[in-house]
Amino acid sequence: MKWDAWGDEAKAKPLSDNIRALLQQALGVSADEVAGPDRSEVVLQPSALGDDDLRALRDVVGDGNVSRADADRLPRAGGKSTLDLLRRKSRTPQAAPDAVVLPGNDDEVAALLQVCSRRRIAVVPFGGGTSVVGGLDPVREKFSAVVSLDLRRFDQLESLDEVSGEAVLGAGLPGPKAEELLAARGFELGHYPQSFQYATIGGFAATRSSGQDSSGYGRFDDMVCGLRVVTPSGKLELGRAPASAAGPDLRDLFLGSEGTLGVITAVRLRVHRLPEVKRFEAWRFDDFDTGAAALRAVAQLGTQPTVIRLSDEAETGVNLAMTDKIGGEQVTGGCLAVTVFEGTEQQVAARHELTSAVLREAGGTSLGPEPAQAWEHGRFDAPYLRDSLLAAGALCETLETATSWSNAATLKAAVTSALQSALAETGTRSLVLCHISHIYPTGCSLYFTVVAAQRGDAVAQWQQVKRAVSDAIMANGGTITHHHAVGVDHRPWMTDEVGELGVRVLRAVKNELDPHGILNPGKLIP
Ligand SMILES: Cc1cc2nc3c(=O)[nH]c(=O)nc-3n(C[C@H](O)[C@H](O)[C@H](O)COP(=O)(O)OP(=O)(O)OC[C@H]3O[C@@H](n4cnc5c(N)ncnc54)[C@H](O)[C@@H]3O)c2cc1C
């Protein structure tokens, strides 16, 4: 993964001259490239980890599995939000963890947490490094040093129960490797967030991630049957049976805990047989409200597409402008929805037929399979475009929330307006795009992409906008996050989200599991 951008350099998406001209004309983006420093020019704040501490860590994991080298610290300096990428462009000394530690088993993680508790060293668990909420910021708070605990050596398919459809996967396995190991045995997890290529099993659990196939296979937390967690106070093995009435479900404490309560080392997951067939169909709706009502009907009737998403008018328009046509079809205005169905031949035929009938009845016009196939083909590409936009002097970021169906239109309007006016206050016009990315019988998530011009200090500019839009989300009945998690960036809104008592409960749990508070300080819990 590139240290200052998304993913694989070979997949970069340079902007065409037309797009550049459009950005300049529509948003006032300056045409100048914003050149960042070369990797060799980046200066990190010096490591604050003393020699004694280094020796103590090496005693646990071996010399080769601890490093204070800048080459190892820089890629763990943060995640991949727009703020992260802008900070990587800084030529002043950048914050980074003081060392990187790579334990190889649960006992080593337990011993490391003991050493760090005794020596008052903060620990940031690190999976794929794709956090977009500051979840990996090397926050020291009261501690002398902070280390990045990288889970990459937890990379095994530990077991597969083919009868029950359960697999135990190491927390450090990236999405593609996990799917490859399962596919070799005829199984699939089916969790495809846009960060799939780099994000890990442990990271998915720690952030309650949601993938693009969530309508068919559920969110990641829906798939979790069990967890192995190591905390400074001891180890936990959670999830005894497919269902249980033995008190509150403690798995839920660690799903979404973002490295603040323990280190997840393995996850037992529900898996399914590799689908036999796949069918695609795209739909056009006259407007977003009509399309949203159609998706609501699909969710409430339970016709079970594997993927279903709806772009608003602006997002559909931009997709058209970027591609001339989407797939083989010429789409004219309105809103584009895509559906995908996976399973056995019979199941797919039945679910496709039912869903199509609902969408048609609700005002949709079929565009055939090509636009949906084209969507799937490019489903992991958009982040590369963000890199080119940032380099061209545009500000580009995404944010997400969720609410009930009855409140979706109000929340969408409030978020759009908050983004536009907050950006106008910083002196730029903006383009706000939205799609429904995940549906439930009672509501949906709304995913926004915003593009504007960078003005002055772009980090401060986005922070100002983010405050305004987060306030608008909370004031208009949304959740501060549907799947990106809390990290540093959403932490100021956690009290609004769960209440004062809710925060005290979280703090009490943390005090029990992590009495010295070494685990990921400054994240999630206010
Ligand atoms: C381009 C892009 C697209 C994205 N698309 C999606 C999307 O479609 N859906 C979605 O849900 N998210 C998405 N995200 C957000 C991000 O990918 C998810 O939050 C993902 O689950 C993080 O996984 P990771 O392995 O990269 O974790 P990291 O980024 O390494 O860590 C995330 C947080 O979890 C903690 N953590 C990581 N591993 C462990 C562990 N084993 N034990 C305890 N704590 C741990 C970290 O300390 C940190 O607080 C996207 C991000 C990017 C950059």
XYZ file of C-alpha atoms and ligand atoms in Angstrom:
579
model
C 0.000 0.000 0.000
C 1.328 3.466 -0.867
C 2.371 5.433 2.215
C 0.762 8.726 1.117
C -2.178 7.553 -1.026
C -4.549 4.682 -1.556
C -3.478 1.264 -2.676
C -1.474 0.225 -5.634
C 0.480 2.803 -7.652
C -0.218 0.887 -10.866
C -3.953 1.527 -10.469
C -3.682 5.322 -10.142
C -6.410 7.232 -11.996
C -5.009 10.474 -13.384
C -7.594 13.181 -14.115
C -8.334 13.985 -17.737
C -7.933 17.567 -18.962
C -11.725 17.772 -19.238
C -12.227 16.858 -15.600
C -9.571 19.339 -14.526
C -11.254 22.083 -16.527
C -14.606 21.130 -15.019
C -13.193 21.254 -11.487
C -11.745 24.684 -12.156
C -14.913 26.006 -13.726
C -17.482 24.474 -11.370
C -15.675 24.522 -8.041
C -12.831 27.001 -8.447
C -10.200 24.328 -7.903
C -6.817 25.778 -8.831
C -5.275 23.918 -11.729
C -1.911 23.631 -9.975
C -0.734 20.236 -8.810
C -0.207 20.158 -5.035
C 3.085 18.313 -4.846
C 3.725 16.400 -1.626
C 7.172 15.454 -0.368
C 8.928 12.430 -1.699
C 9.124 9.559 0.800
C 12.820 10.279 1.301
C 12.003 13.884 2.272
C 9.481 13.032 4.993
C 10.686 13.787 8.487
C 9.137 11.929 11.423
C 9.225 13.098 15.003
C 12.064 11.101 16.579
C 11.142 7.858 18.336
C 10.514 8.411 22.048
C 10.910 4.732 22.893
C 13.937 4.320 25.184
C 16.534 1.542 24.843
C 15.280 -0.254 27.970
C 11.735 -0.302 26.623
C 12.996 -1.533 23.269
C 14.861 -4.398 24.955
C 11.759 -5.339 26.982
C 9.662 -5.543 23.791
C 12.361 -7.535 22.000
C 12.480 -9.988 24.898
C 8.852 -10.842 24.134
C 8.761 -11.045 20.325
C 12.405 -11.367 19.270
C 14.752 -8.760 17.779
C 13.386 -9.006 14.246
C 9.836 -8.228 15.322
C 10.359 -4.787 16.850
C 11.517 -1.785 14.886
C 12.149 1.889 15.550
C 13.099 2.526 11.927
C 11.333 5.401 10.148
C 10.685 3.081 7.202
C 8.485 0.950 9.475
C 6.972 3.793 11.495
C 5.830 5.917 8.534
C 3.355 3.384 7.038
C 1.755 3.029 10.514
C 1.551 6.790 11.154
C -2.187 6.865 10.485
C -4.977 5.537 8.310
C -6.323 6.583 4.918
C -8.807 9.383 5.546
C -8.419 12.586 3.585
C -6.979 14.165 6.759
C -4.414 11.352 6.939
C -3.419 11.809 3.311
C -3.164 15.594 3.682
C -1.031 15.169 6.816
C 1.313 12.834 4.947
C 1.998 15.725 2.556
C 3.396 17.842 5.397
C 7.035 18.828 5.235
C 7.202 19.543 8.973
C 8.040 16.605 11.311
C 5.104 14.188 11.285
C 3.689 12.251 14.248
C 4.290 8.487 14.082
C 4.345 5.574 16.512
C 7.664 5.276 18.326
C 8.078 1.642 17.302
C 6.310 -1.158 15.473
C 5.857 -4.533 17.201
C 4.816 -7.743 15.433
C 3.681 -10.446 17.862
C 3.179 -13.962 16.491
C 0.699 -15.542 18.900
C -1.776 -14.794 21.706
C 0.786 -15.353 24.461
C 3.109 -12.797 22.917
C 0.267 -10.288 22.674
C -0.560 -10.917 26.349
C 3.088 -10.504 27.371
C 3.422 -7.316 25.295
C 0.359 -5.823 26.956
C 1.881 -6.641 30.359
C 5.193 -5.014 29.448
C 3.448 -1.939 28.047
C 1.148 -1.646 31.084
C 4.139 -1.825 33.436
C 6.212 0.609 31.417
C 3.311 2.926 30.595
C 3.604 2.586 26.837
C 0.474 3.172 24.744
C -0.476 0.473 22.217
C -2.315 1.032 18.928
C -3.511 -2.253 17.370
C -2.888 -2.087 13.611
C -4.687 -4.210 11.001
C -4.692 -3.076 7.372
C -4.201 0.607 8.140
C -7.368 1.690 6.302
C -9.110 3.556 9.140
C -10.808 6.727 7.931
C -11.626 8.155 11.367
C -8.193 8.629 12.944
C -8.413 5.193 14.596
C -4.652 4.695 14.188
C -3.426 8.140 15.218
C -0.308 7.669 17.383
C -1.844 9.419 20.396
C 0.451 9.354 23.457
C -1.658 11.236 26.006
C 0.018 10.630 29.407
C 2.285 7.852 28.136
C 6.023 8.058 27.486
C 5.748 6.338 24.113
C 3.265 4.706 21.751
C 3.818 1.519 19.769
C 1.930 0.163 16.785
C 0.982 -3.491 17.415
C 0.741 -4.928 13.918
C -1.380 -8.094 13.605
C 0.003 -9.210 10.226
C 1.484 -12.455 11.592
C -2.025 -13.647 12.527
C -2.591 -14.737 8.967
C -3.991 -18.285 9.061
C -7.267 -19.955 8.313
C -7.104 -21.727 11.679
C -10.035 -24.055 11.085
C -13.093 -24.590 8.930
C -16.171 -26.441 10.137
C -17.773 -27.294 6.805
C -20.804 -28.855 8.466
C -21.697 -25.791 10.526
C -20.355 -23.236 8.026
C -17.949 -21.614 10.497
C -14.341 -20.584 9.908
C -11.764 -19.310 12.388
C -9.640 -16.671 10.672
C -6.556 -14.899 11.999
C -7.148 -11.228 12.766
C -4.352 -10.011 10.509
C -5.628 -11.661 7.327
C -6.416 -9.075 4.631
C -9.755 -9.535 2.823
C -8.405 -11.083 -0.421
C -6.170 -13.590 1.395
C -9.041 -14.617 3.692
C -11.323 -15.180 0.684
C -8.586 -17.057 -1.178
C -8.054 -19.468 1.742
C -11.797 -20.063 2.048
C -12.331 -20.395 -1.718
C -9.721 -23.157 -1.834
C -12.118 -25.129 0.379
C -15.253 -24.083 -1.567
C -16.402 -21.360 0.856
C -16.760 -17.577 0.931
C -17.172 -14.925 3.580
C -18.756 -12.359 1.241
C -17.516 -9.215 3.012
C -16.533 -6.635 0.383
C -16.091 -3.124 1.754
C -14.448 -0.700 -0.651
C -11.233 -1.145 1.369
C -11.433 -4.946 0.871
C -7.996 -5.282 -0.729
C -6.129 -4.058 2.362
C -8.393 -4.165 5.429
C -8.174 -7.163 7.768
C -10.456 -9.581 9.582
C -9.540 -8.057 12.973
C -10.057 -4.532 11.638
C -13.498 -5.451 10.247
C -14.526 -6.718 13.691
C -12.949 -3.833 15.600
C -14.795 -1.241 13.471
C -18.109 -3.068 12.751
C -17.471 -2.763 9.076
C -20.163 -3.128 6.433
C -19.481 -4.507 2.966
C -21.183 -3.863 -0.349
C -22.887 -7.279 -0.221
C -24.489 -6.507 3.138
C -28.044 -7.025 1.860
C -27.236 -10.649 1.111
C -24.667 -11.608 3.732
C -25.121 -8.976 6.437
C -22.719 -6.559 8.052
C -19.447 -7.974 9.357
C -20.772 -8.024 12.924
C -23.710 -10.170 11.731
C -21.198 -12.798 10.568
C -19.226 -13.011 13.809
C -19.880 -16.239 15.728
C -16.968 -15.912 18.127
C -13.892 -13.878 19.025
C -10.548 -14.470 20.687
C -9.401 -11.356 22.482
C -6.330 -10.559 24.556
C -6.639 -7.705 27.062
C -4.191 -6.349 29.645
C -6.389 -8.089 32.266
C -6.424 -11.496 30.558
C -7.742 -13.468 27.586
C -11.336 -14.000 26.511
C -12.853 -16.598 24.199
C -16.367 -15.456 23.344
C -19.281 -17.011 21.467
C -20.107 -20.507 22.697
C -23.155 -21.427 20.656
C -25.085 -20.132 17.622
C -27.432 -18.414 20.056
C -27.505 -18.083 23.808
C -29.546 -16.544 26.602
C -26.591 -16.486 29.009
C -26.796 -12.803 29.828
C -25.707 -9.890 27.632
C -23.635 -10.928 24.618
C -20.036 -10.029 25.454
C -18.983 -10.333 21.813
C -20.721 -7.004 21.326
C -18.269 -5.336 23.695
C -15.431 -6.022 21.288
C -17.243 -5.534 17.992
C -16.611 -1.849 17.354
C -14.183 -1.498 20.275
C -11.507 -0.075 17.923
C -8.552 -1.452 19.830
C -9.510 0.344 23.060
C -10.581 -2.733 25.069
C -8.433 -5.570 23.773
C -6.544 -7.015 20.847
C -8.660 -9.320 18.679
C -6.405 -12.155 17.521
C -8.920 -14.443 15.754
C -12.538 -14.304 14.631
C -14.905 -17.247 14.152
C -17.135 -16.352 11.224
C -20.224 -17.631 9.468
C -19.237 -18.613 5.934
C -21.274 -19.937 2.989
C -20.623 -22.176 -0.003
C -19.244 -20.334 -3.023
C -22.218 -19.091 -5.049
C -23.045 -21.108 -8.164
C -24.414 -18.220 -10.206
C -24.530 -14.465 -10.206
C -27.089 -12.229 -11.870
C -26.973 -8.449 -12.385
C -29.658 -5.881 -13.105
C -29.619 -2.091 -13.005
C -32.604 0.198 -12.656
C -33.479 3.809 -13.356
C -35.776 5.826 -11.119
C -37.079 9.301 -11.928
C -35.857 10.708 -8.643
C -34.189 9.737 -5.382
C -37.369 9.633 -3.291
C -39.001 7.183 -5.708
C -35.884 5.034 -5.739
C -35.592 5.126 -1.928
C -39.213 4.014 -1.569
C -38.463 1.118 -3.932
C -35.443 0.020 -1.872
C -37.562 0.268 1.279
C -40.127 -2.068 -0.261
C -37.363 -4.548 -1.135
C -36.019 -4.440 2.438
C -39.418 -4.735 4.062
C -40.624 -7.551 1.815
C -37.306 -9.335 2.270
C -36.708 -10.219 -1.387
C -32.976 -10.519 -0.600
C -30.773 -9.131 -3.315
C -27.109 -9.708 -2.447
C -26.274 -6.111 -3.394
C -28.654 -3.200 -3.775
C -27.691 0.474 -3.858
C -29.168 3.674 -5.169
C -27.289 6.788 -6.299
C -28.981 10.162 -6.061
C -29.388 12.451 -9.062
C -26.032 14.184 -8.494
C -24.058 10.950 -8.088
C -25.759 9.386 -11.101
C -24.968 12.528 -13.111
C -21.302 12.521 -12.143
C -20.965 8.828 -12.957
C -22.431 9.569 -16.358
C -20.141 12.542 -16.907
C -17.140 10.384 -16.029
C -18.053 7.493 -18.296
C -20.413 8.904 -20.989
C -22.454 5.820 -20.544
C -22.679 3.356 -17.703
C -21.940 -0.108 -19.023
C -23.648 -0.745 -22.349
C -26.653 1.461 -21.674
C -27.125 5.142 -22.138
C -28.718 6.405 -18.911
C -30.446 9.743 -19.098
C -30.804 11.594 -15.814
C -32.743 10.244 -12.868
C -31.199 7.913 -10.350
C -29.343 4.673 -10.946
C -29.809 1.607 -8.748
C -27.809 -1.595 -9.064
C -28.784 -5.055 -7.924
C -26.727 -8.239 -7.793
C -27.936 -11.723 -6.832
C -25.781 -14.679 -5.800
C -26.573 -18.233 -4.765
C -27.854 -21.374 -6.400
C -29.523 -21.131 -9.814
C -32.977 -21.581 -8.307
C -32.529 -19.181 -5.404
C -31.099 -16.472 -7.641
C -33.915 -16.826 -10.162
C -36.556 -16.554 -7.445
C -34.968 -13.632 -5.577
C -34.234 -11.783 -8.804
C -37.785 -12.178 -10.026
C -39.314 -11.030 -6.742
C -36.991 -8.037 -6.400
C -37.518 -6.971 -10.014
C -41.272 -7.091 -9.569
C -41.045 -4.864 -6.494
C -38.715 -2.356 -8.181
C -40.871 -2.206 -11.323
C -44.027 -1.757 -9.304
C -42.332 1.099 -7.401
C -41.562 3.001 -10.622
C -38.223 1.551 -11.728
C -37.227 0.934 -15.346
C -34.824 -1.897 -16.029
C -31.536 -0.959 -17.711
C -30.406 -4.547 -18.078
C -27.320 -6.136 -16.540
C -24.476 -4.002 -17.997
C -24.582 -0.968 -15.683
C -24.595 -3.283 -12.646
C -21.715 -5.331 -14.097
C -19.809 -2.102 -14.770
C -20.413 -1.033 -11.163
C -19.024 -4.324 -9.875
C -16.039 -4.132 -12.194
C -15.041 -0.711 -10.824
C -16.239 -1.222 -7.251
C -12.778 -0.763 -5.691
C -11.566 2.070 -7.950
C -13.071 5.261 -6.489
C -10.405 5.779 -3.790
C -7.784 6.154 -6.538
C -9.742 9.082 -7.920
C -9.594 10.776 -4.508
C -5.784 10.721 -4.683
C -5.806 12.472 -8.053
C -8.364 15.013 -6.851
C -6.321 15.842 -3.746
C -3.187 16.198 -5.839
C -5.052 18.547 -8.185
C -5.969 20.896 -5.320
C -9.481 19.598 -4.696
C -10.786 18.593 -1.298
C -12.497 15.209 -1.527
C -13.837 13.137 1.338
C -16.649 10.718 2.142
C -18.826 10.406 5.218
C -21.722 8.209 6.181
C -24.627 7.895 8.565
C -27.878 5.940 8.904
C -31.431 6.617 9.928
C -34.991 5.328 9.684
C -36.779 5.325 6.324
C -39.193 7.987 7.567
C -36.293 10.350 8.340
C -33.986 9.575 5.407
C -35.018 12.492 3.181
C -34.776 15.006 6.048
C -31.335 13.766 7.061
C -30.067 13.731 3.476
C -31.186 17.332 2.958
C -29.686 18.461 6.281
C -26.298 16.837 5.619
C -26.140 18.203 2.074
C -26.995 21.693 3.221
C -24.521 21.565 6.150
C -21.737 20.470 3.804
C -22.512 23.129 1.238
C -22.794 26.012 3.692
C -19.759 24.969 5.772
C -17.658 24.744 2.606
C -19.029 28.073 1.357
C -17.820 29.603 4.626
C -14.331 28.407 3.753
C -14.618 30.113 0.375
C -15.433 27.308 -2.027
C -18.349 25.922 -3.971
C -18.950 22.208 -3.511
C -20.420 19.152 -5.106
C -22.250 16.752 -2.776
C -23.129 13.255 -3.969
C -25.076 10.652 -2.036
C -26.106 7.028 -2.285
C -27.991 4.533 -0.182
C -25.335 1.919 0.505
C -27.022 -0.507 2.918
C -30.690 -1.240 3.582
C -32.628 -2.641 6.533
C -36.359 -3.179 7.046
C -36.511 -0.047 9.223
C -33.998 2.259 7.556
C -30.875 2.740 5.486
C -27.414 4.207 5.495
C -26.630 7.351 3.526
C -23.130 7.646 2.087
C -21.927 11.089 0.979
C -19.022 12.094 -1.231
C -18.057 15.742 -1.256
C -15.730 17.542 -3.643
C -14.695 21.183 -3.235
C -11.620 23.349 -3.633
C -8.829 23.293 -1.072
C -8.575 26.683 0.610
C -5.641 27.615 2.858
C -4.779 24.911 5.383
C -6.839 22.033 3.948
C -6.621 20.013 7.190
C -8.147 22.878 9.203
C -10.648 23.516 6.395
C -11.957 19.932 6.467
C -12.007 19.812 10.289
C -14.239 22.911 10.308
C -16.588 21.343 7.754
C -16.609 17.998 9.550
C -17.661 19.654 12.826
C -20.593 21.374 11.110
C -21.784 18.258 9.298
C -21.416 16.016 12.367
C -23.520 18.486 14.381
C -26.114 18.408 11.588
C -26.185 14.589 11.606
C -26.802 14.474 15.355
C -29.392 17.276 15.234
C -31.309 15.486 12.480
C -31.650 11.982 13.880
C -28.674 10.243 12.248
C -25.969 8.105 13.831
C -22.496 9.615 13.876
C -21.315 6.554 11.946
C -22.965 3.590 10.251
C -19.734 1.722 9.426
C -16.618 3.899 9.480
C -16.404 3.761 13.313
C -15.519 6.502 15.799
C -11.758 6.836 16.219
C -10.534 10.348 17.028
C -12.681 12.107 14.451
C -16.151 11.126 15.733
C -15.272 10.893 19.427
C -16.618 14.380 20.300
C -20.101 13.160 19.266
C -20.072 9.891 21.254
C -21.825 11.426 24.256
C -24.631 12.619 21.959
C -24.742 9.134 20.446
C -24.903 6.974 23.606
C -25.556 9.485 26.432
C -23.504 10.360 29.551
C -24.364 7.077 31.258
C -23.488 5.126 28.137
C -20.049 6.753 28.118
C -19.592 5.951 31.823
C -20.436 2.297 31.120
C -17.810 2.184 28.368
C -15.242 3.810 30.666
C -16.020 1.302 33.441
C -15.523 -1.613 31.057
C -12.248 -0.114 29.870
C -11.027 0.357 33.444
C -11.646 -3.331 34.112
C -10.001 -4.648 30.938
C -7.251 -2.067 30.565
C -6.609 -0.595 34.027
C -3.655 1.540 32.919
C -5.481 2.802 29.826
C -2.686 1.853 27.416
C -4.965 0.577 24.628
C -5.487 3.070 21.819
C -5.819 6.242 23.921
C -7.805 9.148 22.517
C -10.141 6.938 20.433
C -13.814 6.030 20.715
C -14.460 6.714 24.435
C -14.649 10.411 25.383
C -10.870 3.772 0.514
C -11.580 3.238 1.711
C -12.789 2.607 1.580
C -13.454 2.117 2.707
N -14.631 1.468 2.536
C -15.265 0.943 3.607
C -16.480 0.223 3.437
O -16.970 0.032 2.326
N -17.071 -0.284 4.544
C -16.518 -0.126 5.783
O -17.084 -0.616 6.741
N -15.384 0.579 5.967
C -14.737 1.098 4.922
N -13.567 1.783 5.094
C -13.019 1.958 6.444
C -12.025 0.853 6.877
O -11.541 0.160 5.770
C -12.699 -0.100 7.836
O -12.914 0.577 9.053
C -11.905 -1.394 8.099
O -12.736 -2.262 8.817
C -10.628 -1.186 8.862
O -9.888 -2.398 8.818
P -8.302 -2.404 8.951
O -7.854 -3.810 9.034
O -7.680 -1.573 7.915
O -8.115 -1.734 10.386
P -7.166 -0.539 10.793
O -7.422 0.634 9.958
O -5.782 -1.021 10.876
O -7.723 -0.269 12.269
C -8.999 0.276 12.460
C -9.288 0.363 13.972
O -9.423 -0.940 14.517
C -8.400 -1.218 15.452
N -7.945 -2.587 15.171
C -7.497 -3.087 13.993
N -7.231 -4.397 14.116
C -7.518 -4.734 15.391
C -7.440 -5.948 16.141
N -7.028 -7.075 15.590
N -7.814 -5.914 17.449
C -8.258 -4.778 18.018
N -8.333 -3.596 17.366
C -7.974 -3.585 16.072
C -7.334 -0.161 15.244
O -6.627 0.144 16.423
C -8.158 1.013 14.750
O -8.719 1.726 15.825
C -12.884 2.286 3.987
C -11.636 2.912 4.106
C -10.990 3.388 2.990
C -9.657 4.040 3.143
